Amino acid sequence: MSDQEAGQVRRFWEELGLPGLVDVHTHFMPERVLRKVWGYFDALGPLTGGVEWPITYRQEEGERAALLRKFGVRAFTAMLYPHKAGMARWLNGWAVDFAGRTPDCLHTSTLFPEPGVETYVREAVEAGARVFKAHVQVGAYDPADELLDAAWGVLAEAGVPVVIHCGSGPAPGKHTGPEPIARVLARHPRLRLVVAHLGMPEYEDFLDLAERYGEVRLDTTMAFTDFSERLAPFPRRALPRLAGLGDRILLGSDFPNIPYPYLHQLRALERLELGDAWLRGVCHDNAARLFGLPGH
């Protein structure tokens, strides 16, 4: 990464009159876990749909956080997720420490359908968790599993947003797609779900859910980039619906696990030509409002 890219990213938000960016979908997790995640991408396995996926920002943790600051990202997340029972509580413990030493990271926690999940979710909320991550594809679980019901209730009551990968991209899983998460929302209509990747590739189905439930939001992670448009193009007929939900679309990037420069996600949003007001909301204001960031 060159200083030139950082300068270009900063110019992007400065020209919009913003104080910076808020990125709700960035990954920080224990290093040995992150190395395994990178291994999945390198192996072109089922989690990538067999698509070549070079990691652009493979620096160590401190360098990655410093890079986001150089880009002018005011607040970011530590999207971490378990792939088996017994892992979520340990990840949440790590996340407490990471948030403590990284004040511009929104304290992130996670969950898994297992006995005791309601207890540790409540503990995480009481410890200051500001956002949760759920990954239906990697965890291979039904988000409507009865084991999770009380935990969803805790999060709905607390108003803590949940960034959830529930779409079927880049490769479908047994419980991905709109139907399982629709069952969750039917039981917990006030749950603040942020559907990752705009629900790729079932974009329109997840727009349906956002239009039905006022607390459902969508993040832009990887959507509209050249990489994703080759694999799962966003239907142009749905752009007016995306514009209409402009106050509930949030910037996400998947940093550092992206196969292109960070700037490309921003340019991909810009070239939709939905207007500067829409871009300001997506790139900063909507998330700043959701998380109650200072100065908003």
Short mmCIF file of C-alpha atoms in Angstrom, two decimals:
data_model
loop_
_atom_site.label_atom_id
_atom_site.label_comp_id
_atom_site.label_asym_id
_atom_site.label_seq_id
_atom_site.Cartn_x
_atom_site.Cartn_y
_atom_site.Cartn_z
CA MET A 1 0.00 0.00 0.00
CA SER A 2 1.34 3.38 -0.93
CA ASP A 3 0.67 6.77 0.59
CA GLN A 4 -0.87 7.56 -2.78
CA GLU A 5 -3.78 5.18 -2.12
CA ALA A 6 -4.36 6.65 1.35
CA GLY A 7 -4.41 10.12 -0.19
CA GLN A 8 -6.94 9.02 -2.81
CA VAL A 9 -9.22 7.50 -0.17
CA ARG A 10 -9.05 10.66 1.92
CA ARG A 11 -9.81 12.85 -1.09
CA PHE A 12 -12.88 10.72 -1.78
CA TRP A 13 -14.54 11.52 1.56
CA GLU A 14 -13.18 15.05 1.82
CA GLU A 15 -14.84 15.92 -1.50
CA LEU A 16 -18.14 14.69 -0.05
CA GLY A 17 -17.68 17.00 2.93
CA LEU A 18 -17.41 14.12 5.40
CA PRO A 19 -15.25 13.92 8.54
CA GLY A 20 -14.09 10.45 7.49
CA LEU A 21 -15.52 6.99 6.83
CA VAL A 22 -17.28 4.44 9.04
CA ASP A 23 -16.67 0.85 7.90
CA VAL A 24 -18.97 -1.69 9.57
CA HIS A 25 -17.38 -4.77 8.02
CA THR A 26 -13.66 -5.13 8.73
CA HIS A 27 -11.98 -8.22 10.13
CA PHE A 28 -9.74 -8.37 13.17
CA MET A 29 -9.43 -11.61 15.12
CA PRO A 30 -6.76 -13.66 16.91
CA GLU A 31 -3.79 -13.95 14.57
CA ARG A 32 -3.80 -17.75 14.41
CA VAL A 33 -7.50 -17.67 13.51
CA LEU A 34 -6.98 -15.02 10.86
CA ARG A 35 -4.13 -17.06 9.34
CA LYS A 36 -6.54 -19.99 8.99
CA VAL A 37 -9.10 -17.72 7.34
CA TRP A 38 -6.45 -16.55 4.88
CA GLY A 39 -5.60 -20.20 4.31
CA TYR A 40 -9.19 -20.85 3.22
CA PHE A 41 -8.97 -18.01 0.70
CA ASP A 42 -5.58 -19.19 -0.54
CA ALA A 43 -6.85 -22.74 -1.00
CA LEU A 44 -9.72 -21.69 -3.30
CA GLY A 45 -12.04 -23.84 -1.22
CA PRO A 46 -15.80 -23.92 -0.81
CA LEU A 47 -15.85 -20.68 1.20
CA THR A 48 -14.64 -18.79 -1.86
CA GLY A 49 -16.68 -20.73 -4.39
CA GLY A 50 -13.39 -21.92 -5.89
CA VAL A 51 -12.59 -18.39 -7.09
CA GLU A 52 -9.03 -17.05 -6.93
CA TRP A 53 -8.98 -14.55 -4.06
CA PRO A 54 -5.63 -12.86 -3.34
CA ILE A 55 -5.57 -11.04 0.02
CA THR A 56 -4.53 -7.43 -0.62
CA TYR A 57 -3.73 -6.35 2.95
CA ARG A 58 -1.81 -9.20 4.56
CA GLN A 59 0.00 -7.06 7.14
CA GLU A 60 0.19 -7.72 10.87
CA GLU A 61 -2.57 -6.45 13.13
CA GLY A 62 -1.09 -3.10 14.16
CA GLU A 63 -0.19 -2.18 10.59
CA ARG A 64 -3.70 -3.01 9.41
CA ALA A 65 -5.32 -0.81 12.06
CA ALA A 66 -2.88 2.01 11.25
CA LEU A 67 -3.75 1.67 7.57
CA LEU A 68 -7.46 2.16 8.23
CA ARG A 69 -6.60 5.30 10.19
CA LYS A 70 -4.51 6.58 7.26
CA PHE A 71 -7.55 6.03 5.06
CA GLY A 72 -9.53 8.21 7.48
CA VAL A 73 -11.80 5.44 8.80
CA ARG A 74 -13.20 6.95 12.02
CA ALA A 75 -14.69 3.70 13.29
CA PHE A 76 -14.41 0.10 12.19
CA THR A 77 -15.30 -3.38 13.46
CA ALA A 78 -13.58 -6.62 14.41
CA MET A 79 -15.81 -9.06 12.53
CA LEU A 80 -14.93 -12.41 14.11
CA TYR A 81 -16.94 -15.60 14.02
CA PRO A 82 -16.83 -19.20 15.27
CA HIS A 83 -17.11 -22.26 13.08
CA LYS A 84 -17.92 -24.64 15.93
CA ALA A 85 -19.39 -24.79 19.42
CA GLY A 86 -17.25 -23.60 22.33
CA MET A 87 -15.40 -21.00 20.28
CA ALA A 88 -17.59 -17.88 20.53
CA ARG A 89 -17.01 -17.13 24.21
CA TRP A 90 -13.23 -17.35 23.70
CA LEU A 91 -13.41 -15.02 20.67
CA ASN A 92 -15.50 -12.58 22.67
CA GLY A 93 -12.83 -12.51 25.37
CA TRP A 94 -10.19 -11.67 22.79
CA ALA A 95 -12.47 -8.95 21.37
CA VAL A 96 -12.76 -7.24 24.76
CA ASP A 97 -8.99 -6.92 24.88
CA PHE A 98 -8.75 -5.77 21.26
CA ALA A 99 -11.41 -3.08 21.75
CA GLY A 100 -9.59 -1.92 24.88
CA ARG A 101 -6.36 -1.32 22.99
CA THR A 102 -8.06 -0.10 19.80
CA PRO A 103 -10.44 2.73 20.76
CA ASP A 104 -11.59 3.40 17.18
CA CYS A 105 -12.78 -0.20 16.86
CA LEU A 106 -16.46 -0.72 17.67
CA HIS A 107 -16.34 -3.48 20.31
CA THR A 108 -17.47 -6.57 18.38
CA SER A 109 -18.76 -9.91 19.68
CA THR A 110 -20.15 -13.08 18.15
CA LEU A 111 -22.38 -16.06 18.88
CA PHE A 112 -23.13 -19.68 17.95
CA PRO A 113 -26.15 -21.95 18.51
CA GLU A 114 -25.08 -23.80 21.65
CA PRO A 115 -26.14 -24.17 25.27
CA GLY A 116 -25.28 -21.03 27.22
CA VAL A 117 -25.36 -18.68 24.23
CA GLU A 118 -27.94 -16.38 25.83
CA THR A 119 -25.71 -16.03 28.90
CA TYR A 120 -22.52 -15.09 27.08
CA VAL A 121 -24.37 -12.79 24.67
CA ARG A 122 -25.85 -10.94 27.64
CA GLU A 123 -22.40 -10.80 29.26
CA ALA A 124 -20.91 -9.35 26.07
CA VAL A 125 -23.62 -6.69 25.87
CA GLU A 126 -23.04 -5.78 29.51
CA ALA A 127 -19.28 -5.60 28.80
CA GLY A 128 -19.94 -2.94 26.16
CA ALA A 129 -20.28 -4.84 22.87
CA ARG A 130 -21.60 -2.43 20.26
CA VAL A 131 -22.01 -4.83 17.35
CA PHE A 132 -22.20 -8.60 16.83
CA LYS A 133 -21.13 -10.73 13.90
CA ALA A 134 -22.95 -13.86 12.77
CA HIS A 135 -21.74 -16.00 9.86
CA VAL A 136 -24.34 -18.50 8.72
CA GLN A 137 -22.20 -19.81 5.85
CA VAL A 138 -19.04 -20.53 7.85
CA GLY A 139 -20.87 -21.65 10.99
CA ALA A 140 -23.18 -23.87 8.92
CA TYR A 141 -26.11 -23.27 11.28
CA ASP A 142 -29.74 -22.25 10.97
CA PRO A 143 -30.07 -18.69 12.34
CA ALA A 144 -33.62 -19.62 13.38
CA ASP A 145 -32.30 -22.46 15.57
CA GLU A 146 -34.21 -22.47 18.86
CA LEU A 147 -30.90 -22.33 20.72
CA LEU A 148 -30.39 -18.80 19.38
CA ASP A 149 -33.89 -17.49 19.99
CA ALA A 150 -33.30 -16.02 23.45
CA ALA A 151 -29.96 -14.51 22.32
CA TRP A 152 -31.67 -12.73 19.41
CA GLY A 153 -34.17 -11.45 21.94
CA VAL A 154 -31.41 -10.04 24.14
CA LEU A 155 -29.85 -8.24 21.16
CA ALA A 156 -33.18 -6.91 19.92
CA GLU A 157 -34.02 -5.56 23.37
CA ALA A 158 -30.57 -3.98 23.77
CA GLY A 159 -30.66 -2.48 20.27
CA VAL A 160 -27.22 -3.91 19.45
CA PRO A 161 -26.77 -4.33 15.67
CA VAL A 162 -25.80 -7.71 14.22
CA VAL A 163 -23.84 -7.88 10.98
CA ILE A 164 -24.90 -11.21 9.52
CA HIS A 165 -23.57 -13.09 6.52
CA CYS A 166 -26.74 -14.90 5.49
CA GLY A 167 -26.70 -14.56 1.71
CA SER A 168 -25.53 -17.46 -0.43
CA GLY A 169 -22.40 -15.79 -1.81
CA PRO A 170 -19.70 -16.63 -2.62
CA ALA A 171 -20.97 -20.20 -2.26
CA PRO A 172 -24.32 -21.38 -0.88
CA GLY A 173 -24.60 -23.16 2.44
CA LYS A 174 -27.31 -25.36 3.90
CA HIS A 175 -28.88 -22.44 5.79
CA THR A 176 -28.00 -19.43 3.62
CA GLY A 177 -30.56 -17.40 1.70
CA PRO A 178 -33.47 -15.23 2.81
CA GLU A 179 -35.85 -17.83 4.23
CA PRO A 180 -34.04 -18.78 7.48
CA ILE A 181 -33.37 -15.16 8.46
CA ALA A 182 -36.95 -14.21 7.57
CA ARG A 183 -38.07 -16.69 10.25
CA VAL A 184 -35.79 -14.93 12.77
CA LEU A 185 -37.24 -11.53 11.89
CA ALA A 186 -40.79 -12.81 12.13
CA ARG A 187 -40.06 -13.63 15.78
CA HIS A 188 -37.83 -10.60 16.47
CA PRO A 189 -39.00 -7.76 14.20
CA ARG A 190 -37.01 -5.13 16.14
CA LEU A 191 -33.70 -6.96 15.72
CA ARG A 192 -31.15 -4.61 14.15
CA LEU A 193 -29.79 -6.89 11.47
CA VAL A 194 -27.19 -5.59 9.02
CA VAL A 195 -27.21 -8.00 6.09
CA ALA A 196 -23.63 -8.36 4.86
CA HIS A 197 -22.77 -8.01 1.17
CA LEU A 198 -26.31 -6.67 0.48
CA GLY A 199 -27.35 -10.32 0.73
CA MET A 200 -25.32 -11.29 -2.36
CA PRO A 201 -26.49 -12.90 -4.62
CA GLU A 202 -30.10 -12.79 -3.35
CA TYR A 203 -30.05 -8.99 -3.42
CA GLU A 204 -33.71 -8.41 -4.16
CA ASP A 205 -34.94 -10.90 -1.56
CA PHE A 206 -32.98 -9.07 1.14
CA LEU A 207 -34.18 -5.70 -0.13
CA ASP A 208 -37.67 -7.16 0.42
CA LEU A 209 -36.80 -7.86 4.06
CA ALA A 210 -35.36 -4.38 4.55
CA GLU A 211 -38.52 -2.84 3.12
CA ARG A 212 -40.64 -5.01 5.43
CA TYR A 213 -38.66 -4.48 8.65
CA GLY A 214 -37.58 -0.97 9.60
CA GLU A 215 -34.56 -2.11 11.62
CA VAL A 216 -33.01 -4.20 8.82
CA ARG A 217 -30.01 -2.62 7.14
CA LEU A 218 -27.59 -3.83 4.49
CA ASP A 219 -23.85 -3.33 4.11
CA THR A 220 -22.11 -2.77 0.81
CA THR A 221 -19.25 -5.21 1.38
CA MET A 222 -17.79 -6.21 -1.99
CA ALA A 223 -21.00 -5.28 -3.81
CA PHE A 224 -20.67 -3.45 -7.15
CA THR A 225 -16.89 -4.11 -7.35
CA ASP A 226 -15.53 -5.48 -10.61
CA PHE A 227 -14.73 -8.72 -8.75
CA SER A 228 -18.31 -9.27 -7.54
CA GLU A 229 -20.05 -7.97 -10.63
CA ARG A 230 -18.39 -10.79 -12.60
CA LEU A 231 -19.70 -13.40 -10.16
CA ALA A 232 -23.00 -12.00 -8.84
CA PRO A 233 -24.02 -8.78 -10.60
CA PHE A 234 -26.44 -6.49 -8.81
CA PRO A 235 -29.63 -6.16 -10.89
CA ARG A 236 -29.84 -2.63 -12.25
CA ARG A 237 -33.62 -2.70 -11.94
CA ALA A 238 -33.16 -2.74 -8.15
CA LEU A 239 -31.09 0.46 -7.97
CA PRO A 240 -34.14 2.67 -7.25
CA ARG A 241 -34.95 0.43 -4.27
CA LEU A 242 -31.37 0.82 -3.05
CA ALA A 243 -31.72 4.58 -3.37
CA GLY A 244 -35.01 4.47 -1.47
CA LEU A 245 -33.33 2.66 1.42
CA GLY A 246 -30.48 5.18 1.42
CA ASP A 247 -30.66 5.78 5.18
CA ARG A 248 -30.18 2.06 5.91
CA ILE A 249 -27.28 1.18 3.61
CA LEU A 250 -23.91 1.07 5.40
CA LEU A 251 -20.36 1.00 4.08
CA GLY A 252 -18.62 -2.33 4.49
CA SER A 253 -15.37 -3.40 2.85
CA ASP A 254 -14.22 -6.84 4.13
CA PHE A 255 -10.80 -5.28 4.80
CA PRO A 256 -8.20 -6.85 4.87
CA ASN A 257 -9.61 -9.89 3.07
CA ILE A 258 -10.25 -8.22 -0.28
CA PRO A 259 -8.74 -9.05 -3.69
CA TYR A 260 -8.42 -5.38 -4.75
CA PRO A 261 -7.47 -2.01 -3.20
CA TYR A 262 -9.74 -0.43 -0.57
CA LEU A 263 -10.39 2.56 -2.81
CA HIS A 264 -12.10 0.35 -5.39
CA GLN A 265 -15.09 -0.29 -3.09
CA LEU A 266 -15.62 3.45 -2.74
CA ARG A 267 -15.32 4.08 -6.47
CA ALA A 268 -17.74 1.22 -7.13
CA LEU A 269 -20.35 2.97 -4.97
CA GLU A 270 -19.65 6.31 -6.60
CA ARG A 271 -20.19 4.99 -10.11
CA LEU A 272 -23.75 3.94 -9.22
CA GLU A 273 -24.54 7.66 -9.61
CA LEU A 274 -27.09 7.68 -6.79
CA GLY A 275 -25.93 11.13 -5.70
CA ASP A 276 -23.64 12.72 -3.14
CA ALA A 277 -26.30 12.73 -0.40
CA TRP A 278 -26.70 8.96 -0.79
CA LEU A 279 -22.93 8.47 -0.70
CA ARG A 280 -22.58 10.62 2.42
CA GLY A 281 -25.18 8.52 4.20
CA VAL A 282 -23.67 5.21 3.12
CA CYS A 283 -20.03 6.08 3.74
CA HIS A 284 -20.47 7.78 7.10
CA ASP A 285 -23.71 9.26 8.34
CA ASN A 286 -25.94 6.17 8.53
CA ALA A 287 -23.47 4.17 10.61
CA ALA A 288 -22.46 7.20 12.68
CA ARG A 289 -26.12 7.63 13.60
CA LEU A 290 -26.64 3.92 14.29
CA PHE A 291 -23.64 3.74 16.63
CA GLY A 292 -24.05 7.20 18.14
CA LEU A 293 -20.59 8.35 17.15
CA PRO A 294 -19.41 11.72 18.52
CA GLY A 295 -20.20 14.68 16.34
CA HIS A 296 -23.29 13.10 14.83
#
